CSV table of C-alpha atoms in Angstrom, one decimal:
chain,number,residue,atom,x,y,z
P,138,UNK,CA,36.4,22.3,13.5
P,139,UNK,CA,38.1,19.5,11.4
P,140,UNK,CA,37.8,16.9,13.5
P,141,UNK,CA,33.9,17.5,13.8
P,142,UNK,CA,33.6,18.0,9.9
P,143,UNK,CA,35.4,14.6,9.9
P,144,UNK,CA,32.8,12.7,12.0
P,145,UNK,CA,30.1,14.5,10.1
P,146,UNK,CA,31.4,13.2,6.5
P,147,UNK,CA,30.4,9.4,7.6
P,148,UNK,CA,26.3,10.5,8.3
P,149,UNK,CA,26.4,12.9,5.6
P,150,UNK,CA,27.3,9.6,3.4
P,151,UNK,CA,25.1,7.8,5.5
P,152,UNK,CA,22.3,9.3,4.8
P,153,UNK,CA,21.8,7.7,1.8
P,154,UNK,CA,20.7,4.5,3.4
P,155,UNK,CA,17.6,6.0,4.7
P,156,UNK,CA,15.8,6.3,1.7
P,157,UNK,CA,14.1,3.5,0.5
P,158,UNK,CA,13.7,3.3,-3.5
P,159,UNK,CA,10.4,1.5,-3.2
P,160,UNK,CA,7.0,1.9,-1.2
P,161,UNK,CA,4.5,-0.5,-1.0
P,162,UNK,CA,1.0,1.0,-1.0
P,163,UNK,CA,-2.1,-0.3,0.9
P,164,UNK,CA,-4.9,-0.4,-2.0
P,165,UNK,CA,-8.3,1.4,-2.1
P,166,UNK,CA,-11.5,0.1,-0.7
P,167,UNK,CA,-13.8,0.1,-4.0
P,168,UNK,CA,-16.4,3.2,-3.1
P,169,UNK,CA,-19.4,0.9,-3.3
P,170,UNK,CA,-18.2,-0.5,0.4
P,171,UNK,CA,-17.3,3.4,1.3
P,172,UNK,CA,-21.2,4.2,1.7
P,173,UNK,CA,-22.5,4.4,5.2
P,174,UNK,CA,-25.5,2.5,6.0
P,175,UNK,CA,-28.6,4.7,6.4
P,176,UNK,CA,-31.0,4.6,9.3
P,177,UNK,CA,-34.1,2.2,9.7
P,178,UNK,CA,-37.0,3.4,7.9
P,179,UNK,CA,-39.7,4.1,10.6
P,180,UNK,CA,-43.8,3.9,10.6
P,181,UNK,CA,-45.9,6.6,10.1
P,182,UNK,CA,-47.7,6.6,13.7
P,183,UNK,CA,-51.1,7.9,12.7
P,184,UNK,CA,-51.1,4.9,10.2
P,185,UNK,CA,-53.1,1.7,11.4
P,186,UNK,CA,-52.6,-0.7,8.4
P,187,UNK,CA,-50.8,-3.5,8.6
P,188,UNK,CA,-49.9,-3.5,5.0
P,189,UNK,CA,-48.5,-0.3,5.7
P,190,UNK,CA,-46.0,-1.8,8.8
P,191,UNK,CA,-45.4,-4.5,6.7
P,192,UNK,CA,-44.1,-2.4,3.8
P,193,UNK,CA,-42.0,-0.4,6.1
P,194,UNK,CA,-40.6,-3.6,8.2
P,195,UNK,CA,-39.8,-5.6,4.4
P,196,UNK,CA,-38.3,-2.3,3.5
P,197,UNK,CA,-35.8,-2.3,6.7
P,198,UNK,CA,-35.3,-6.3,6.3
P,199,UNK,CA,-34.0,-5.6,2.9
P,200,UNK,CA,-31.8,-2.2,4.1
P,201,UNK,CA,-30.4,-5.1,6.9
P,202,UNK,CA,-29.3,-7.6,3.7
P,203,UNK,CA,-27.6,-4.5,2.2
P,204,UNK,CA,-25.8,-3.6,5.0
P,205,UNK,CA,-25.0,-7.4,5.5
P,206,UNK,CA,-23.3,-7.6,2.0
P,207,UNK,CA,-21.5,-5.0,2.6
P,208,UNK,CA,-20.2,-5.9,5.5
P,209,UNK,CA,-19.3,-9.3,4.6
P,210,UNK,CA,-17.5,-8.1,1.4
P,211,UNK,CA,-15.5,-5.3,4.0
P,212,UNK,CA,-14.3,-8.6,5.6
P,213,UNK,CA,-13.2,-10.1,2.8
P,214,UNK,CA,-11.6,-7.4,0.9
P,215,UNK,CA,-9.6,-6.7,4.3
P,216,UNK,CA,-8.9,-10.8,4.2
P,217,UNK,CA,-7.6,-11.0,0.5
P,218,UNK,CA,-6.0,-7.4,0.6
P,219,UNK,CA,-4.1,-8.2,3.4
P,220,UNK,CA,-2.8,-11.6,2.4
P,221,UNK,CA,-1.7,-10.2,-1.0
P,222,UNK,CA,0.0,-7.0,1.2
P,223,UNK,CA,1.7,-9.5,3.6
P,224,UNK,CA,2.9,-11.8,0.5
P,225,UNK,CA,5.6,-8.9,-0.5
P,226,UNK,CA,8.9,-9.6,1.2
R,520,UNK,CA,25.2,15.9,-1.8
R,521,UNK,CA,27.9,14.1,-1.3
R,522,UNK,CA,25.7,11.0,-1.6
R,523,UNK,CA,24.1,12.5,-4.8
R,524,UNK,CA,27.3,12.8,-6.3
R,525,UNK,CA,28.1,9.8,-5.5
R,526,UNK,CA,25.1,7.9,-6.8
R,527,UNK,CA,24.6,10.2,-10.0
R,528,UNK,CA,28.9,9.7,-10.6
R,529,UNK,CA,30.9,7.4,-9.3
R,530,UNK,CA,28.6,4.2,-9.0
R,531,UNK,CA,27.0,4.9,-12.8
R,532,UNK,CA,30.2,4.0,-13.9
R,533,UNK,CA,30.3,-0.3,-14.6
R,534,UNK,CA,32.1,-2.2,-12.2
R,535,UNK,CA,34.7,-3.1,-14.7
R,536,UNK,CA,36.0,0.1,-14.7
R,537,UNK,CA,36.8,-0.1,-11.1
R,538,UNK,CA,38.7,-3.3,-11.6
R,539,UNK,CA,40.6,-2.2,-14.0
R,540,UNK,CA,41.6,0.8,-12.2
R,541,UNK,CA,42.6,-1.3,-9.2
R,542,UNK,CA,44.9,-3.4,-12.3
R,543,UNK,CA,46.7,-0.2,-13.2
R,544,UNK,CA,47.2,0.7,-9.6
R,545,UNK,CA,49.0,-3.0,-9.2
R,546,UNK,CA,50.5,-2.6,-13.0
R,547,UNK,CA,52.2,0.8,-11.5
R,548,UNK,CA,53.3,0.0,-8.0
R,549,UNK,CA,55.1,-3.5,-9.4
R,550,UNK,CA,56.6,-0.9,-12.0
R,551,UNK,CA,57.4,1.5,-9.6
R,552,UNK,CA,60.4,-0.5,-8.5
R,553,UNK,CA,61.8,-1.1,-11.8
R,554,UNK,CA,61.9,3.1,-11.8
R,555,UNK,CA,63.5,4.0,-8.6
R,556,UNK,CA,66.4,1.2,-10.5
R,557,UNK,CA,67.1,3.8,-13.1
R,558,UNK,CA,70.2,5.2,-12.5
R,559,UNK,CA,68.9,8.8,-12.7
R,560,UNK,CA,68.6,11.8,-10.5
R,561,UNK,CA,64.9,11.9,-10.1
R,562,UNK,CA,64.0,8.5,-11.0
R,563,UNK,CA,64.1,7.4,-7.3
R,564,UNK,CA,61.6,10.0,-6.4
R,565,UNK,CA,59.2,9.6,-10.0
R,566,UNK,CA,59.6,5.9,-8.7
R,567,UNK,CA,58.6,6.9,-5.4
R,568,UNK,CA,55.5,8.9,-6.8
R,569,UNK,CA,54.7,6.4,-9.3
R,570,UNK,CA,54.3,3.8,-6.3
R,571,UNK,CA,52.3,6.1,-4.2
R,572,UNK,CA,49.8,6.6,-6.7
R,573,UNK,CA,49.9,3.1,-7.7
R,574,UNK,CA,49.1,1.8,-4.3
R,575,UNK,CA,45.9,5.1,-3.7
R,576,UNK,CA,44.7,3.4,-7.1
R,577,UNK,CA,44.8,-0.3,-6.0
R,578,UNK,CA,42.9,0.6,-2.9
R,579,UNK,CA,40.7,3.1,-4.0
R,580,UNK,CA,40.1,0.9,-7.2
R,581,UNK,CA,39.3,-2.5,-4.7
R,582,UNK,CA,37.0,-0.1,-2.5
R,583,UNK,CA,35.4,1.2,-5.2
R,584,UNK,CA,34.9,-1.9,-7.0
R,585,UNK,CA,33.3,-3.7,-4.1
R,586,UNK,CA,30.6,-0.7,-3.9
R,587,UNK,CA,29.4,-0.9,-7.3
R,588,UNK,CA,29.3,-4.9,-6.7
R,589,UNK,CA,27.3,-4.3,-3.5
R,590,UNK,CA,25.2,-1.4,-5.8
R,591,UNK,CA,24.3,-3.7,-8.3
R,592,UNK,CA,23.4,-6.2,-5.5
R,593,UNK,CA,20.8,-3.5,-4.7
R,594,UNK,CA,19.3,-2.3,-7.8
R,595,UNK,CA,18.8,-6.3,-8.6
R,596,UNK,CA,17.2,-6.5,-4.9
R,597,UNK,CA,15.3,-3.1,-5.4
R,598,UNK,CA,14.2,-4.3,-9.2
R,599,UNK,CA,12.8,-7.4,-7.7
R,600,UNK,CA,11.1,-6.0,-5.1
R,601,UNK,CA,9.4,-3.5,-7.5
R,602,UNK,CA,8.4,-6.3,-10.0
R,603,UNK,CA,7.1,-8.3,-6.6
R,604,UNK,CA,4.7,-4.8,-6.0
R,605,UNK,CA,3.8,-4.7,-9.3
R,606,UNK,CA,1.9,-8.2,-9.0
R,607,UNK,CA,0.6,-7.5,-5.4
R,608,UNK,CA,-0.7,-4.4,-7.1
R,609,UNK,CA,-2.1,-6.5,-10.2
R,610,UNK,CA,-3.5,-9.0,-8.0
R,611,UNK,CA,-5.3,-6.4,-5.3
R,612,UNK,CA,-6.9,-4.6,-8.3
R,613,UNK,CA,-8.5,-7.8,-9.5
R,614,UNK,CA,-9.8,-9.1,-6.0
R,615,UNK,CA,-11.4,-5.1,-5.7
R,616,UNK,CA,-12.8,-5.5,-9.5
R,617,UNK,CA,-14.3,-9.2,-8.5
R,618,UNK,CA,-15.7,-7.7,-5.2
R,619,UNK,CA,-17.2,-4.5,-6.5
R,620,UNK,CA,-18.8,-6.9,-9.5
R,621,UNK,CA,-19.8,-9.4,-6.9
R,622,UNK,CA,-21.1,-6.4,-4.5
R,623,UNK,CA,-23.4,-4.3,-7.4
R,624,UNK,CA,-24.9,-8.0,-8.3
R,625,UNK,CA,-26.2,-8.8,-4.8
R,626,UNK,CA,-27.3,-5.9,-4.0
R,627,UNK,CA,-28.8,-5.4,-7.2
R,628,UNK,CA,-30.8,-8.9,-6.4
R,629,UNK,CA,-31.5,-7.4,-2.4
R,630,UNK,CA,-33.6,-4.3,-5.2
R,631,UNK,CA,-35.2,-6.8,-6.9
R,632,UNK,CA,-36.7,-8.7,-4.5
R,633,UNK,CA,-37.8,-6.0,-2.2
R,634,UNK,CA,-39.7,-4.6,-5.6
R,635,UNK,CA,-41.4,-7.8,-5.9
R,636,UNK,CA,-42.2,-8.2,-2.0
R,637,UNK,CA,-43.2,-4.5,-1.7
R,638,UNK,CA,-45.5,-5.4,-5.2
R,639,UNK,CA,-47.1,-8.2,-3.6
R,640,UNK,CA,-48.0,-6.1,-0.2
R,641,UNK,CA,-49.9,-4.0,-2.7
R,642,UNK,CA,-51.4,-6.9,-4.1
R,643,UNK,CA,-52.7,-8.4,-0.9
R,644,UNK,CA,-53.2,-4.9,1.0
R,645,UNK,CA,-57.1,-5.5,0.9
R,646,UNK,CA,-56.8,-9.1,2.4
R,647,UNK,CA,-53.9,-7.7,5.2
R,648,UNK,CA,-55.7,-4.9,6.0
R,649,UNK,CA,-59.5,-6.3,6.6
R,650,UNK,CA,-59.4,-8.1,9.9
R,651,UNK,CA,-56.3,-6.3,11.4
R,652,UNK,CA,-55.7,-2.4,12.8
R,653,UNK,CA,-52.6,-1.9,14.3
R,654,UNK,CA,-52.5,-0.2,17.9
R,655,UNK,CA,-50.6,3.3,17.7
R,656,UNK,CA,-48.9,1.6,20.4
R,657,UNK,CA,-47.3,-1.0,18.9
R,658,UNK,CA,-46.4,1.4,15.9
R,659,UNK,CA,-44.2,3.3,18.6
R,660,UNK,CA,-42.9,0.4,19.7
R,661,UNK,CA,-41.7,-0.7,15.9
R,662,UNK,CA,-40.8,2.5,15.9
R,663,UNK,CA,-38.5,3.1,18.7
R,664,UNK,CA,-37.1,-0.6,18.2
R,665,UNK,CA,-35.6,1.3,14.7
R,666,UNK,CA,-34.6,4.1,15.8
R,667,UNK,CA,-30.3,4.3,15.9
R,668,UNK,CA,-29.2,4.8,19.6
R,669,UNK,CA,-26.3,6.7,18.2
R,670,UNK,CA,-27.3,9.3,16.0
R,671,UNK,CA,-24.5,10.8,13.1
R,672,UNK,CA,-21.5,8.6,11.9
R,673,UNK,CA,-18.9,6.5,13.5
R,674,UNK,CA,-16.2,9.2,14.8
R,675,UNK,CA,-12.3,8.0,16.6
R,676,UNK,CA,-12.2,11.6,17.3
R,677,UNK,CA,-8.0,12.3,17.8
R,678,UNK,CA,-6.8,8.6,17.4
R,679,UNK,CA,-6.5,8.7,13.8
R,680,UNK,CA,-5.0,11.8,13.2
């Protein structure tokens, strides 16, 4: 009984070493990037103007450009977050 | 608890303390001699004592003394690592700030023009629409071109919990 609270007094004092005082956190995506892209827009099939398809197709072109900022600013947020994580030692 | 006590006790003490209770332990076990000397009954065994508790003081006082060195080793480690944070953290909150800013602008821009391109298909509806009808057929093609192959949201399923 003594001898096993004696080896228990070294990791009871131990123990003390496996807390770490100070976390480092990952940061938060701003929420603008946390929006899903929505689906293409589609024609109305009993339409038969072009102006009509046209609308629809600048409509997706300019949903594909959204998506494509957001995208590239995913990358680079990742990129710059990353870097500034990594540069704490 | 014992490392509680410890931390919240022994090691708030300043290191000097430690030092100079490792210099009484010394003081008393030099002295110790110079007591067992006395020519008294009991001054061989108060020497005696006097040396024992010198020497648990010198050790205890050197042990004790090079943990709240190696402490304040830490806390300087730990207080530089929290100041080195602190930037990381000052710096990532700028680069999301600049982004979001950056983000809102060019997609603000993306609005615009779409407004003005949608404005001039209105414009120019008569001319686009007078020598051209679409075939329903190549509407269903457009259309299942757009359609997403996978419907709903990205999903990992199990991995990321």
């Amino acid at each position: 009984m003594k001898r096993s609270l004696i080896l228990l007094l070294p990791i009871i004092l131990l123990t003390g070493c496996l807390t770490a005082p100070v976390k480092q956190v990952f940061p938060d995506v701003p929420a603008d990037l946390l929006v899903a892209c929505p689906d293409l827009k589609l024609v109305d099939p009993n339409t038969t103007k072009l102006s009509e398809v046209i609308s629809v197709v600048s409509e997706n072109y300019g949903q594909y450009q959204e998506c494509q900022i957001k995208v590239d600013y995913w990358i680079e947020w990742y990129k710059h977050q990353k870097e500034i994580f990594n540069s704490v030692k | 608890m014992i490392t509680w006590i410890v931390e919240h006790t022994l090691l708030l003490l300043p290191t000097w303390f430690w030092f100079a209770v490792a210099g009484t332990g010394a003081i008393l076990y030099f002295f110790s001699s110079f007591i067992q000397a006395i020519p008294f009954a009991q001054a061989k065994l108060a020497g005696l004592s006097v040396k024992y508790i010198g020497f648990a003081l010198l050790l205890g006082g050197i042990y004790l003394s090079g943990g709240a060195g190696v402490t304040e080793l830490w806390k300087s480690e730990v207080k530089d690592m929290q100041d080195k944070i602190a930037a990381a953290e000052s710096k990532s909150a700028q680069v999301n700030t600049v982004i979001k800013t950056q983000v809102v602008e060019k997609i603000k821009l993306v609005k615009d023009t779409q407004v003005i391109i949608q404005d001039r298909i209105v414009e120019k509806e008569k001319i686009i629409d007078a020598e051209c009808k679409v075939a329903p057929e190549a509407i269903s093609i457009l259309n299942d071109a757009a359609k997403p192959v996978r419907k709903g949201t990205v999903t990992v399923g199990d991995i990321a919990k």
